[in-house]
Amino acid sequence: MKAFAGKGWYWTVIREVLAKSALHRLKRKIPYAWDLNIYRGCQHACRYCYALNTHPYPTSGKANITSGSSAELCVKVNIAERLEQELRAPGWRGEVINIGGVTDSYQPAEEEYKLMPEILRLLIKYKTPAIISTKSELVLRDFDLIDRLSRITYINVAASVTTMDEGLRRRVEPGASPAHKRLEMLSAFKNTRASTGLHLMPVLPLLGDGESDLEAIMAAAARARVDYVLPGVLYLRGKTRSSFFAFLEEEFPQHCADYRLLYQGGGADKAYKDNLYRGLINPLREEYRLSSSYMKPLRAKLPATNDMIKP
């Protein structure tokens, strides 16, 4: 176990662990049937993190749980070995793997551990399609490997962007890369055969849902020539709910009452979402000629999946 000096105000204790398996089967098959997470916990410390219940917290030592940061990060140091065992198994069908669905594979610790290059070499070796979702420009380190994989099979690189306002970004995603760096990363991957997507997630009511806020993201997505934009509104359940409200009380107390009214359940109410999508997001997406279909690139690269996808 060792301490890791992360970006900004927070820190993480790193624990190296052995994974029993690499892939986690999901109930769905489209657009992916498997999850691969090479870490447990996340140093990006996003205040709205939906996966807090998966983060390991030590029983002693400093832990800023309400902020969404992991005081302990587990690194699955044998993940590549386990993945190869599963990819070469007779029953493996070459389905799409989602990388980074629960924790970012390109968080700061990856600079030292360099697990993703091993993973990508295995995907190349076994011609396995994948989706990479990240909030980090560090993925550009593996540009050549992703380029090679894109020439063999389907690979999608997606970046989640909540706001182009760097001041707000530092408050809600203190450990992640600046949003403009993520857009530059997506633009760079247009020089490969990889598809690229911008996940406008989560849209934060009252903080980043104004017309100018959303238009800044759409304009940046258009400049990056992404293949699609996939939006999603903040939802607040379980540990995420208490964590985010603690953040609001500390940073934006003037919005607490409105949030409690809007989020009487796990998600924002229907009227809010209807107004957001119909009144702002959809018109802006049309104005900037941005596709809403993340399935189109998958159908084009993996025609065999068409029979599994409803129009």
PDB file of C-alpha atoms in Angstrom:
ATOM      1  CA  MET A   1       0.000   0.000   0.000  1.00  0.00           C
ATOM      2  CA  LYS A   2       1.318   3.477  -0.846  1.00  0.00           C
ATOM      3  CA  ALA A   3       0.197   7.071  -0.982  1.00  0.00           C
ATOM      4  CA  PHE A   4      -0.445   8.749  -4.311  1.00  0.00           C
ATOM      5  CA  ALA A   5      -0.112  12.512  -4.728  1.00  0.00           C
ATOM      6  CA  GLY A   6      -3.001  13.294  -7.044  1.00  0.00           C
ATOM      7  CA  LYS A   7      -4.005  16.535  -8.728  1.00  0.00           C
ATOM      8  CA  GLY A   8      -5.336  19.342  -6.614  1.00  0.00           C
ATOM      9  CA  TRP A   9      -6.476  19.032  -3.006  1.00  0.00           C
ATOM     10  CA  TYR A  10      -7.170  15.348  -2.602  1.00  0.00           C
ATOM     11  CA  TRP A  11      -4.992  12.298  -2.165  1.00  0.00           C
ATOM     12  CA  THR A  12      -5.364   8.578  -2.532  1.00  0.00           C
ATOM     13  CA  VAL A  13      -3.907   5.494  -0.897  1.00  0.00           C
ATOM     14  CA  ILE A  14      -3.214   2.837  -3.513  1.00  0.00           C
ATOM     15  CA  ARG A  15      -3.741  -0.843  -2.799  1.00  0.00           C
ATOM     16  CA  GLU A  16      -2.592  -3.430  -5.319  1.00  0.00           C
ATOM     17  CA  VAL A  17      -5.013  -6.339  -5.557  1.00  0.00           C
ATOM     18  CA  LEU A  18      -5.452  -9.507  -7.610  1.00  0.00           C
ATOM     19  CA  ALA A  19      -8.603  -9.762  -9.701  1.00  0.00           C
ATOM     20  CA  LYS A  20     -10.438 -13.078  -9.884  1.00  0.00           C
ATOM     21  CA  SER A  21     -11.812 -12.147 -13.295  1.00  0.00           C
ATOM     22  CA  ALA A  22     -11.486  -9.291 -15.762  1.00  0.00           C
ATOM     23  CA  LEU A  23     -14.875  -9.146 -17.461  1.00  0.00           C
ATOM     24  CA  HIS A  24     -18.249  -8.604 -15.848  1.00  0.00           C
ATOM     25  CA  ARG A  25     -21.283  -9.811 -17.802  1.00  0.00           C
ATOM     26  CA  LEU A  26     -24.172  -7.371 -18.093  1.00  0.00           C
ATOM     27  CA  LYS A  27     -27.854  -8.125 -18.510  1.00  0.00           C
ATOM     28  CA  ARG A  28     -27.955  -6.270 -21.826  1.00  0.00           C
ATOM     29  CA  LYS A  29     -26.086  -7.068 -25.058  1.00  0.00           C
ATOM     30  CA  ILE A  30     -26.339  -3.815 -27.020  1.00  0.00           C
ATOM     31  CA  PRO A  31     -24.310  -1.683 -27.349  1.00  0.00           C
ATOM     32  CA  TYR A  32     -22.100  -3.816 -25.104  1.00  0.00           C
ATOM     33  CA  ALA A  33     -22.490  -6.982 -23.073  1.00  0.00           C
ATOM     34  CA  TRP A  34     -19.389  -6.794 -20.883  1.00  0.00           C
ATOM     35  CA  ASP A  35     -17.739  -4.327 -18.500  1.00  0.00           C
ATOM     36  CA  LEU A  36     -14.011  -4.127 -17.831  1.00  0.00           C
ATOM     37  CA  ASN A  37     -12.769  -1.983 -14.944  1.00  0.00           C
ATOM     38  CA  ILE A  38      -9.057  -2.080 -14.231  1.00  0.00           C
ATOM     39  CA  TYR A  39      -9.347   0.001 -11.057  1.00  0.00           C
ATOM     40  CA  ARG A  40     -11.771   0.158  -8.161  1.00  0.00           C
ATOM     41  CA  GLY A  41     -12.339   3.696  -6.974  1.00  0.00           C
ATOM     42  CA  CYS A  42     -11.556   6.873  -8.907  1.00  0.00           C
ATOM     43  CA  GLN A  43      -9.213   9.798  -8.395  1.00  0.00           C
ATOM     44  CA  HIS A  44     -11.237  12.163 -10.560  1.00  0.00           C
ATOM     45  CA  ALA A  45     -13.405  12.801  -7.492  1.00  0.00           C
ATOM     46  CA  CYS A  46     -16.481  13.888  -9.450  1.00  0.00           C
ATOM     47  CA  ARG A  47     -19.021  15.307  -7.026  1.00  0.00           C
ATOM     48  CA  TYR A  48     -21.886  13.619  -8.869  1.00  0.00           C
ATOM     49  CA  CYS A  49     -20.246  10.177  -9.146  1.00  0.00           C
ATOM     50  CA  TYR A  50     -22.958   7.508  -9.536  1.00  0.00           C
ATOM     51  CA  ALA A  51     -20.593   4.682  -8.590  1.00  0.00           C
ATOM     52  CA  LEU A  52     -19.740   5.706  -5.025  1.00  0.00           C
ATOM     53  CA  ASN A  53     -21.124   2.431  -3.702  1.00  0.00           C
ATOM     54  CA  THR A  54     -18.358   0.606  -5.605  1.00  0.00           C
ATOM     55  CA  HIS A  55     -15.547   2.729  -4.159  1.00  0.00           C
ATOM     56  CA  PRO A  56     -13.426   1.176  -1.408  1.00  0.00           C
ATOM     57  CA  TYR A  57     -13.068   3.286   1.717  1.00  0.00           C
ATOM     58  CA  PRO A  58     -10.574   2.328   4.446  1.00  0.00           C
ATOM     59  CA  THR A  59     -11.665   2.067   8.057  1.00  0.00           C
ATOM     60  CA  SER A  60      -8.904   4.457   9.098  1.00  0.00           C
ATOM     61  CA  GLY A  61      -7.051   7.369   7.612  1.00  0.00           C
ATOM     62  CA  LYS A  62      -8.263  10.443   5.772  1.00  0.00           C
ATOM     63  CA  ALA A  63     -11.287   9.997   3.533  1.00  0.00           C
ATOM     64  CA  ASN A  64     -13.331  12.764   1.977  1.00  0.00           C
ATOM     65  CA  ILE A  65     -16.334  10.553   1.257  1.00  0.00           C
ATOM     66  CA  THR A  66     -18.884  13.329   0.891  1.00  0.00           C
ATOM     67  CA  SER A  67     -16.841  14.906  -1.887  1.00  0.00           C
ATOM     68  CA  GLY A  68     -16.840  11.769  -4.002  1.00  0.00           C
ATOM     69  CA  SER A  69     -13.103  11.174  -3.748  1.00  0.00           C
ATOM     70  CA  SER A  70     -11.720   7.736  -3.048  1.00  0.00           C
ATOM     71  CA  ALA A  71      -9.351   7.677  -0.095  1.00  0.00           C
ATOM     72  CA  GLU A  72      -8.290   4.261  -1.372  1.00  0.00           C
ATOM     73  CA  LEU A  73      -7.809   3.102  -4.928  1.00  0.00           C
ATOM     74  CA  CYS A  74      -7.541  -0.588  -5.743  1.00  0.00           C
ATOM     75  CA  VAL A  75      -5.383  -1.471  -8.733  1.00  0.00           C
ATOM     76  CA  LYS A  76      -6.039  -4.849 -10.325  1.00  0.00           C
ATOM     77  CA  VAL A  77      -2.426  -5.540 -11.176  1.00  0.00           C
ATOM     78  CA  ASN A  78      -3.123  -8.924 -12.811  1.00  0.00           C
ATOM     79  CA  ILE A  79      -6.015  -7.660 -14.950  1.00  0.00           C
ATOM     80  CA  ALA A  80      -4.255  -8.279 -18.272  1.00  0.00           C
ATOM     81  CA  GLU A  81      -3.469 -11.880 -17.347  1.00  0.00           C
ATOM     82  CA  ARG A  82      -7.089 -12.518 -16.379  1.00  0.00           C
ATOM     83  CA  LEU A  83      -8.387 -10.809 -19.520  1.00  0.00           C
ATOM     84  CA  GLU A  84      -6.252 -12.957 -21.816  1.00  0.00           C
ATOM     85  CA  GLN A  85      -7.533 -16.105 -20.136  1.00  0.00           C
ATOM     86  CA  GLU A  86     -11.093 -14.983 -20.848  1.00  0.00           C
ATOM     87  CA  LEU A  87     -10.511 -13.774 -24.417  1.00  0.00           C
ATOM     88  CA  ARG A  88      -8.833 -17.017 -25.468  1.00  0.00           C
ATOM     89  CA  ALA A  89     -11.475 -19.226 -23.864  1.00  0.00           C
ATOM     90  CA  PRO A  90     -13.406 -21.394 -26.366  1.00  0.00           C
ATOM     91  CA  GLY A  91     -16.718 -19.835 -25.353  1.00  0.00           C
ATOM     92  CA  TRP A  92     -15.703 -16.233 -25.973  1.00  0.00           C
ATOM     93  CA  ARG A  93     -17.798 -14.752 -28.806  1.00  0.00           C
ATOM     94  CA  GLY A  94     -15.939 -11.519 -29.449  1.00  0.00           C
ATOM     95  CA  GLU A  95     -18.631  -9.241 -28.043  1.00  0.00           C
ATOM     96  CA  VAL A  96     -18.137  -5.527 -27.390  1.00  0.00           C
ATOM     97  CA  ILE A  97     -16.404  -4.673 -24.106  1.00  0.00           C
ATOM     98  CA  ASN A  98     -17.098  -1.419 -22.286  1.00  0.00           C
ATOM     99  CA  ILE A  99     -13.947  -0.090 -20.610  1.00  0.00           C
ATOM    100  CA  GLY A 100     -14.411   2.391 -17.815  1.00  0.00           C
ATOM    101  CA  GLY A 101     -18.109   2.055 -17.076  1.00  0.00           C
ATOM    102  CA  VAL A 102     -17.653   2.241 -13.305  1.00  0.00           C
ATOM    103  CA  THR A 103     -14.217   3.826 -12.873  1.00  0.00           C
ATOM    104  CA  ASP A 104     -12.060   5.778 -15.296  1.00  0.00           C
ATOM    105  CA  SER A 105      -9.277   3.682 -16.807  1.00  0.00           C
ATOM    106  CA  TYR A 106      -7.229   6.804 -17.520  1.00  0.00           C
ATOM    107  CA  GLN A 107      -7.301   8.358 -14.069  1.00  0.00           C
ATOM    108  CA  PRO A 108      -3.975   9.728 -12.697  1.00  0.00           C
ATOM    109  CA  ALA A 109      -2.722   6.381 -11.335  1.00  0.00           C
ATOM    110  CA  GLU A 110      -2.701   5.000 -14.895  1.00  0.00           C
ATOM    111  CA  GLU A 111       0.296   7.236 -15.646  1.00  0.00           C
ATOM    112  CA  GLU A 112       2.313   5.001 -13.333  1.00  0.00           C
ATOM    113  CA  TYR A 113       0.650   1.598 -13.734  1.00  0.00           C
ATOM    114  CA  LYS A 114       0.249   1.607 -17.534  1.00  0.00           C
ATOM    115  CA  LEU A 115      -2.359  -1.157 -17.536  1.00  0.00           C
ATOM    116  CA  MET A 116      -4.301   0.095 -20.534  1.00  0.00           C
ATOM    117  CA  PRO A 117      -1.547  -0.522 -23.116  1.00  0.00           C
ATOM    118  CA  GLU A 118      -1.560  -4.180 -22.050  1.00  0.00           C
ATOM    119  CA  ILE A 119      -5.331  -4.294 -22.354  1.00  0.00           C
ATOM    120  CA  LEU A 120      -5.284  -2.712 -25.806  1.00  0.00           C
ATOM    121  CA  ARG A 121      -2.620  -5.125 -27.068  1.00  0.00           C
ATOM    122  CA  LEU A 122      -4.870  -8.004 -26.025  1.00  0.00           C
ATOM    123  CA  LEU A 123      -7.858  -6.453 -27.797  1.00  0.00           C
ATOM    124  CA  ILE A 124      -5.720  -6.193 -30.921  1.00  0.00           C
ATOM    125  CA  LYS A 125      -4.468  -9.758 -30.555  1.00  0.00           C
ATOM    126  CA  TYR A 126      -7.973 -11.184 -30.146  1.00  0.00           C
ATOM    127  CA  LYS A 127      -9.681  -8.700 -32.507  1.00  0.00           C
ATOM    128  CA  THR A 128     -12.069  -7.627 -29.769  1.00  0.00           C
ATOM    129  CA  PRO A 129     -14.316  -4.538 -30.181  1.00  0.00           C
ATOM    130  CA  ALA A 130     -14.495  -2.058 -27.329  1.00  0.00           C
ATOM    131  CA  ILE A 131     -15.800   1.249 -26.033  1.00  0.00           C
ATOM    132  CA  ILE A 132     -13.533   3.507 -23.966  1.00  0.00           C
ATOM    133  CA  SER A 133     -15.135   6.227 -21.852  1.00  0.00           C
ATOM    134  CA  THR A 134     -12.903   8.726 -20.078  1.00  0.00           C
ATOM    135  CA  LYS A 135     -12.568  12.213 -18.656  1.00  0.00           C
ATOM    136  CA  SER A 136      -8.835  12.271 -19.284  1.00  0.00           C
ATOM    137  CA  GLU A 137      -6.537  13.330 -22.099  1.00  0.00           C
ATOM    138  CA  LEU A 138      -4.139  10.586 -20.930  1.00  0.00           C
ATOM    139  CA  VAL A 139      -5.826   8.254 -23.429  1.00  0.00           C
ATOM    140  CA  LEU A 140      -3.764  10.022 -26.126  1.00  0.00           C
ATOM    141  CA  ARG A 141      -0.702   8.235 -24.740  1.00  0.00           C
ATOM    142  CA  ASP A 142      -2.156   5.065 -26.293  1.00  0.00           C
ATOM    143  CA  PHE A 143      -3.050   6.702 -29.610  1.00  0.00           C
ATOM    144  CA  ASP A 144      -1.020   4.266 -31.731  1.00  0.00           C
ATOM    145  CA  LEU A 145      -2.563   1.193 -30.107  1.00  0.00           C
ATOM    146  CA  ILE A 146      -6.089   2.539 -30.493  1.00  0.00           C
ATOM    147  CA  ASP A 147      -5.301   3.423 -34.089  1.00  0.00           C
ATOM    148  CA  ARG A 148      -4.198  -0.176 -34.736  1.00  0.00           C
ATOM    149  CA  LEU A 149      -7.307  -1.571 -33.077  1.00  0.00           C
ATOM    150  CA  SER A 150      -9.540   0.747 -35.118  1.00  0.00           C
ATOM    151  CA  ARG A 151      -8.150  -0.815 -38.298  1.00  0.00           C
ATOM    152  CA  ILE A 152      -9.113  -4.292 -37.090  1.00  0.00           C
ATOM    153  CA  THR A 153     -12.490  -3.884 -35.407  1.00  0.00           C
ATOM    154  CA  TYR A 154     -14.892  -1.438 -33.804  1.00  0.00           C
ATOM    155  CA  ILE A 155     -13.463   0.895 -31.176  1.00  0.00           C
ATOM    156  CA  ASN A 156     -15.253   3.922 -29.789  1.00  0.00           C
ATOM    157  CA  VAL A 157     -13.574   6.641 -27.737  1.00  0.00           C
ATOM    158  CA  ALA A 158     -16.002   8.764 -25.741  1.00  0.00           C
ATOM    159  CA  ALA A 159     -15.442  11.706 -23.431  1.00  0.00           C
ATOM    160  CA  SER A 160     -17.894  12.845 -20.789  1.00  0.00           C
ATOM    161  CA  VAL A 161     -18.246  16.627 -20.569  1.00  0.00           C
ATOM    162  CA  THR A 162     -20.402  18.369 -17.997  1.00  0.00           C
ATOM    163  CA  THR A 163     -19.393  21.979 -18.600  1.00  0.00           C
ATOM    164  CA  MET A 164     -16.987  24.085 -20.648  1.00  0.00           C
ATOM    165  CA  ASP A 165     -16.770  26.534 -17.733  1.00  0.00           C
ATOM    166  CA  GLU A 166     -13.383  25.712 -16.224  1.00  0.00           C
ATOM    167  CA  GLY A 167     -14.231  27.315 -12.889  1.00  0.00           C
ATOM    168  CA  LEU A 168     -17.285  25.105 -12.467  1.00  0.00           C
ATOM    169  CA  ARG A 169     -15.432  22.098 -13.858  1.00  0.00           C
ATOM    170  CA  ARG A 170     -12.742  22.389 -11.170  1.00  0.00           C
ATOM    171  CA  ARG A 171     -15.429  22.398  -8.498  1.00  0.00           C
ATOM    172  CA  VAL A 172     -17.432  19.421  -9.763  1.00  0.00           C
ATOM    173  CA  GLU A 173     -14.631  17.311 -11.313  1.00  0.00           C
ATOM    174  CA  PRO A 174     -11.444  18.354  -9.477  1.00  0.00           C
ATOM    175  CA  GLY A 175      -9.289  15.438 -10.601  1.00  0.00           C
ATOM    176  CA  ALA A 176     -10.344  15.227 -14.259  1.00  0.00           C
ATOM    177  CA  SER A 177      -8.791  16.888 -17.312  1.00  0.00           C
ATOM    178  CA  PRO A 178     -10.125  20.296 -18.404  1.00  0.00           C
ATOM    179  CA  ALA A 179     -13.060  19.951 -20.791  1.00  0.00           C
ATOM    180  CA  HIS A 180     -11.254  21.591 -23.695  1.00  0.00           C
ATOM    181  CA  LYS A 181      -8.489  18.995 -23.382  1.00  0.00           C
ATOM    182  CA  ARG A 182     -11.071  16.212 -23.680  1.00  0.00           C
ATOM    183  CA  LEU A 183     -12.459  17.792 -26.845  1.00  0.00           C
ATOM    184  CA  GLU A 184      -8.964  18.124 -28.292  1.00  0.00           C
ATOM    185  CA  MET A 185      -8.465  14.434 -27.529  1.00  0.00           C
ATOM    186  CA  LEU A 186     -11.637  13.490 -29.419  1.00  0.00           C
ATOM    187  CA  SER A 187     -10.546  15.630 -32.345  1.00  0.00           C
ATOM    188  CA  ALA A 188      -7.205  13.835 -32.460  1.00  0.00           C
ATOM    189  CA  PHE A 189      -8.888  10.446 -32.739  1.00  0.00           C
ATOM    190  CA  LYS A 190     -10.642  11.552 -35.924  1.00  0.00           C
ATOM    191  CA  ASN A 191      -7.275  10.751 -37.524  1.00  0.00           C
ATOM    192  CA  THR A 192      -7.973   7.066 -36.834  1.00  0.00           C
ATOM    193  CA  ARG A 193     -10.853   4.798 -37.782  1.00  0.00           C
ATOM    194  CA  ALA A 194     -12.219   4.950 -34.255  1.00  0.00           C
ATOM    195  CA  SER A 195     -15.654   6.442 -33.752  1.00  0.00           C
ATOM    196  CA  THR A 196     -15.850   9.273 -31.243  1.00  0.00           C
ATOM    197  CA  GLY A 197     -18.623  10.424 -28.987  1.00  0.00           C
ATOM    198  CA  LEU A 198     -19.330  13.203 -26.560  1.00  0.00           C
ATOM    199  CA  HIS A 199     -21.354  12.226 -23.526  1.00  0.00           C
ATOM    200  CA  LEU A 200     -23.023  15.409 -22.313  1.00  0.00           C
ATOM    201  CA  MET A 201     -23.318  13.918 -18.865  1.00  0.00           C
ATOM    202  CA  PRO A 202     -24.514  14.767 -16.443  1.00  0.00           C
ATOM    203  CA  VAL A 203     -26.372  17.938 -17.242  1.00  0.00           C
ATOM    204  CA  LEU A 204     -26.419  19.768 -13.898  1.00  0.00           C
ATOM    205  CA  PRO A 205     -29.662  21.665 -13.259  1.00  0.00           C
ATOM    206  CA  LEU A 206     -29.174  25.332 -12.332  1.00  0.00           C
ATOM    207  CA  LEU A 207     -25.398  24.987 -12.670  1.00  0.00           C
ATOM    208  CA  GLY A 208     -24.728  23.994 -16.266  1.00  0.00           C
ATOM    209  CA  ASP A 209     -28.090  23.785 -18.027  1.00  0.00           C
ATOM    210  CA  GLY A 210     -28.364  27.304 -19.436  1.00  0.00           C
ATOM    211  CA  GLU A 211     -28.609  27.816 -23.194  1.00  0.00           C
ATOM    212  CA  SER A 212     -25.140  29.379 -23.375  1.00  0.00           C
ATOM    213  CA  ASP A 213     -23.671  26.513 -21.302  1.00  0.00           C
ATOM    214  CA  LEU A 214     -25.145  23.834 -23.530  1.00  0.00           C
ATOM    215  CA  GLU A 215     -24.359  25.687 -26.751  1.00  0.00           C
ATOM    216  CA  ALA A 216     -20.695  25.953 -25.742  1.00  0.00           C
ATOM    217  CA  ILE A 217     -20.540  22.162 -25.445  1.00  0.00           C
ATOM    218  CA  MET A 218     -22.379  21.538 -28.715  1.00  0.00           C
ATOM    219  CA  ALA A 219     -20.158  23.992 -30.580  1.00  0.00           C
ATOM    220  CA  ALA A 220     -17.047  22.300 -29.187  1.00  0.00           C
ATOM    221  CA  ALA A 221     -18.433  18.885 -30.173  1.00  0.00           C
ATOM    222  CA  ALA A 222     -19.031  20.115 -33.718  1.00  0.00           C
ATOM    223  CA  ARG A 223     -15.472  21.452 -33.950  1.00  0.00           C
ATOM    224  CA  ALA A 224     -14.184  18.070 -32.769  1.00  0.00           C
ATOM    225  CA  ARG A 225     -16.314  16.350 -35.461  1.00  0.00           C
ATOM    226  CA  VAL A 226     -17.644  13.750 -33.045  1.00  0.00           C
ATOM    227  CA  ASP A 227     -19.827  10.984 -34.441  1.00  0.00           C
ATOM    228  CA  TYR A 228     -22.575  11.529 -31.890  1.00  0.00           C
ATOM    229  CA  VAL A 229     -23.616  13.462 -28.785  1.00  0.00           C
ATOM    230  CA  LEU A 230     -25.387  11.525 -26.037  1.00  0.00           C
ATOM    231  CA  PRO A 231     -26.946  13.679 -23.273  1.00  0.00           C
ATOM    232  CA  GLY A 232     -28.083  12.667 -19.824  1.00  0.00           C
ATOM    233  CA  VAL A 233     -29.437  14.564 -16.842  1.00  0.00           C
ATOM    234  CA  LEU A 234     -28.002  14.193 -13.345  1.00  0.00           C
ATOM    235  CA  TYR A 235     -29.659  11.526 -11.227  1.00  0.00           C
ATOM    236  CA  LEU A 236     -29.275  11.251  -7.471  1.00  0.00           C
ATOM    237  CA  ARG A 237     -29.632   7.907  -5.737  1.00  0.00           C
ATOM    238  CA  GLY A 238     -27.980   6.153  -2.813  1.00  0.00           C
ATOM    239  CA  LYS A 239     -24.614   7.530  -1.703  1.00  0.00           C
ATOM    240  CA  THR A 240     -24.552   9.846  -4.712  1.00  0.00           C
ATOM    241  CA  ARG A 241     -27.569  11.727  -3.389  1.00  0.00           C
ATOM    242  CA  SER A 242     -26.131  12.474   0.062  1.00  0.00           C
ATOM    243  CA  SER A 243     -22.707  13.220  -1.413  1.00  0.00           C
ATOM    244  CA  PHE A 244     -24.033  15.687  -3.974  1.00  0.00           C
ATOM    245  CA  PHE A 245     -26.292  17.492  -1.523  1.00  0.00           C
ATOM    246  CA  ALA A 246     -23.343  17.876   0.853  1.00  0.00           C
ATOM    247  CA  PHE A 247     -21.416  19.422  -2.044  1.00  0.00           C
ATOM    248  CA  LEU A 248     -24.292  21.803  -2.828  1.00  0.00           C
ATOM    249  CA  GLU A 249     -24.565  22.916   0.787  1.00  0.00           C
ATOM    250  CA  GLU A 250     -20.857  23.702   0.787  1.00  0.00           C
ATOM    251  CA  GLU A 251     -20.437  25.257  -2.674  1.00  0.00           C
ATOM    252  CA  PHE A 252     -23.893  26.335  -3.908  1.00  0.00           C
ATOM    253  CA  PRO A 253     -26.182  26.666  -0.874  1.00  0.00           C
ATOM    254  CA  GLN A 254     -28.505  28.990  -2.795  1.00  0.00           C
ATOM    255  CA  HIS A 255     -29.584  26.044  -4.977  1.00  0.00           C
ATOM    256  CA  CYS A 256     -30.239  23.454  -2.262  1.00  0.00           C
ATOM    257  CA  ALA A 257     -33.967  24.157  -1.874  1.00  0.00           C
ATOM    258  CA  ASP A 258     -34.583  24.083  -5.621  1.00  0.00           C
ATOM    259  CA  TYR A 259     -32.669  20.817  -5.962  1.00  0.00           C
ATOM    260  CA  ARG A 260     -34.687  19.175  -3.202  1.00  0.00           C
ATOM    261  CA  LEU A 261     -37.868  20.213  -4.960  1.00  0.00           C
ATOM    262  CA  LEU A 262     -36.610  19.047  -8.359  1.00  0.00           C
ATOM    263  CA  TYR A 263     -35.179  15.787  -7.018  1.00  0.00           C
ATOM    264  CA  GLN A 264     -37.945  14.456  -4.837  1.00  0.00           C
ATOM    265  CA  GLY A 265     -37.145  11.117  -6.456  1.00  0.00           C
ATOM    266  CA  GLY A 266     -33.947   9.752  -7.952  1.00  0.00           C
ATOM    267  CA  GLY A 267     -34.232  11.794 -11.133  1.00  0.00           C
ATOM    268  CA  ALA A 268     -35.278  15.298 -12.105  1.00  0.00           C
ATOM    269  CA  ASP A 269     -39.003  15.632 -12.698  1.00  0.00           C
ATOM    270  CA  LYS A 270     -40.534  15.034 -16.140  1.00  0.00           C
ATOM    271  CA  ALA A 271     -41.406  18.669 -16.789  1.00  0.00           C
ATOM    272  CA  TYR A 272     -37.788  19.713 -16.317  1.00  0.00           C
ATOM    273  CA  LYS A 273     -36.434  17.007 -18.605  1.00  0.00           C
ATOM    274  CA  ASP A 274     -39.020  17.668 -21.309  1.00  0.00           C
ATOM    275  CA  ASN A 275     -38.146  21.357 -21.327  1.00  0.00           C
ATOM    276  CA  LEU A 276     -34.415  20.634 -21.328  1.00  0.00           C
ATOM    277  CA  TYR A 277     -34.474  18.195 -24.246  1.00  0.00           C
ATOM    278  CA  ARG A 278     -37.216  19.695 -26.397  1.00  0.00           C
ATOM    279  CA  GLY A 279     -36.434  23.320 -25.690  1.00  0.00           C
ATOM    280  CA  LEU A 280     -32.622  23.301 -25.583  1.00  0.00           C
ATOM    281  CA  ILE A 281     -30.655  20.133 -26.295  1.00  0.00           C
ATOM    282  CA  ASN A 282     -32.468  18.823 -29.371  1.00  0.00           C
ATOM    283  CA  PRO A 283     -32.611  22.201 -31.174  1.00  0.00           C
ATOM    284  CA  LEU A 284     -28.926  22.834 -30.456  1.00  0.00           C
ATOM    285  CA  ARG A 285     -27.978  19.367 -31.663  1.00  0.00           C
ATOM    286  CA  GLU A 286     -29.865  20.005 -34.887  1.00  0.00           C
ATOM    287  CA  GLU A 287     -28.327  23.460 -35.302  1.00  0.00           C
ATOM    288  CA  TYR A 288     -24.822  22.037 -35.038  1.00  0.00           C
ATOM    289  CA  ARG A 289     -25.705  18.973 -37.115  1.00  0.00           C
ATOM    290  CA  LEU A 290     -24.721  16.506 -34.439  1.00  0.00           C
ATOM    291  CA  SER A 291     -25.996  12.946 -34.577  1.00  0.00           C
ATOM    292  CA  SER A 292     -27.877  11.439 -31.670  1.00  0.00           C
ATOM    293  CA  SER A 293     -27.145   7.857 -32.773  1.00  0.00           C
ATOM    294  CA  TYR A 294     -24.293   6.094 -31.020  1.00  0.00           C
ATOM    295  CA  MET A 295     -25.399   2.889 -32.762  1.00  0.00           C
ATOM    296  CA  LYS A 296     -24.684   4.050 -36.321  1.00  0.00           C
ATOM    297  CA  PRO A 297     -20.874   3.641 -36.070  1.00  0.00           C
ATOM    298  CA  LEU A 298     -21.335   0.244 -34.415  1.00  0.00           C
ATOM    299  CA  ARG A 299     -23.644  -0.986 -37.183  1.00  0.00           C
ATOM    300  CA  ALA A 300     -21.175   0.212 -39.817  1.00  0.00           C
ATOM    301  CA  LYS A 301     -18.183  -1.559 -38.272  1.00  0.00           C
ATOM    302  CA  LEU A 302     -19.922  -4.676 -36.957  1.00  0.00           C
ATOM    303  CA  PRO A 303     -22.665  -5.541 -39.473  1.00  0.00           C
ATOM    304  CA  ALA A 304     -23.399  -8.799 -37.645  1.00  0.00           C
ATOM    305  CA  THR A 305     -24.908  -6.796 -34.800  1.00  0.00           C
ATOM    306  CA  ASN A 306     -27.638  -5.380 -37.020  1.00  0.00           C
ATOM    307  CA  ASP A 307     -29.869  -8.406 -36.501  1.00  0.00           C
ATOM    308  CA  MET A 308     -29.621  -7.804 -32.723  1.00  0.00           C
ATOM    309  CA  ILE A 309     -30.540  -4.133 -32.898  1.00  0.00           C
ATOM    310  CA  LYS A 310     -34.085  -2.903 -33.224  1.00  0.00           C
ATOM    311  CA  PRO A 311     -34.384   0.054 -35.624  1.00  0.00           C
TER     312      PRO A 311
END
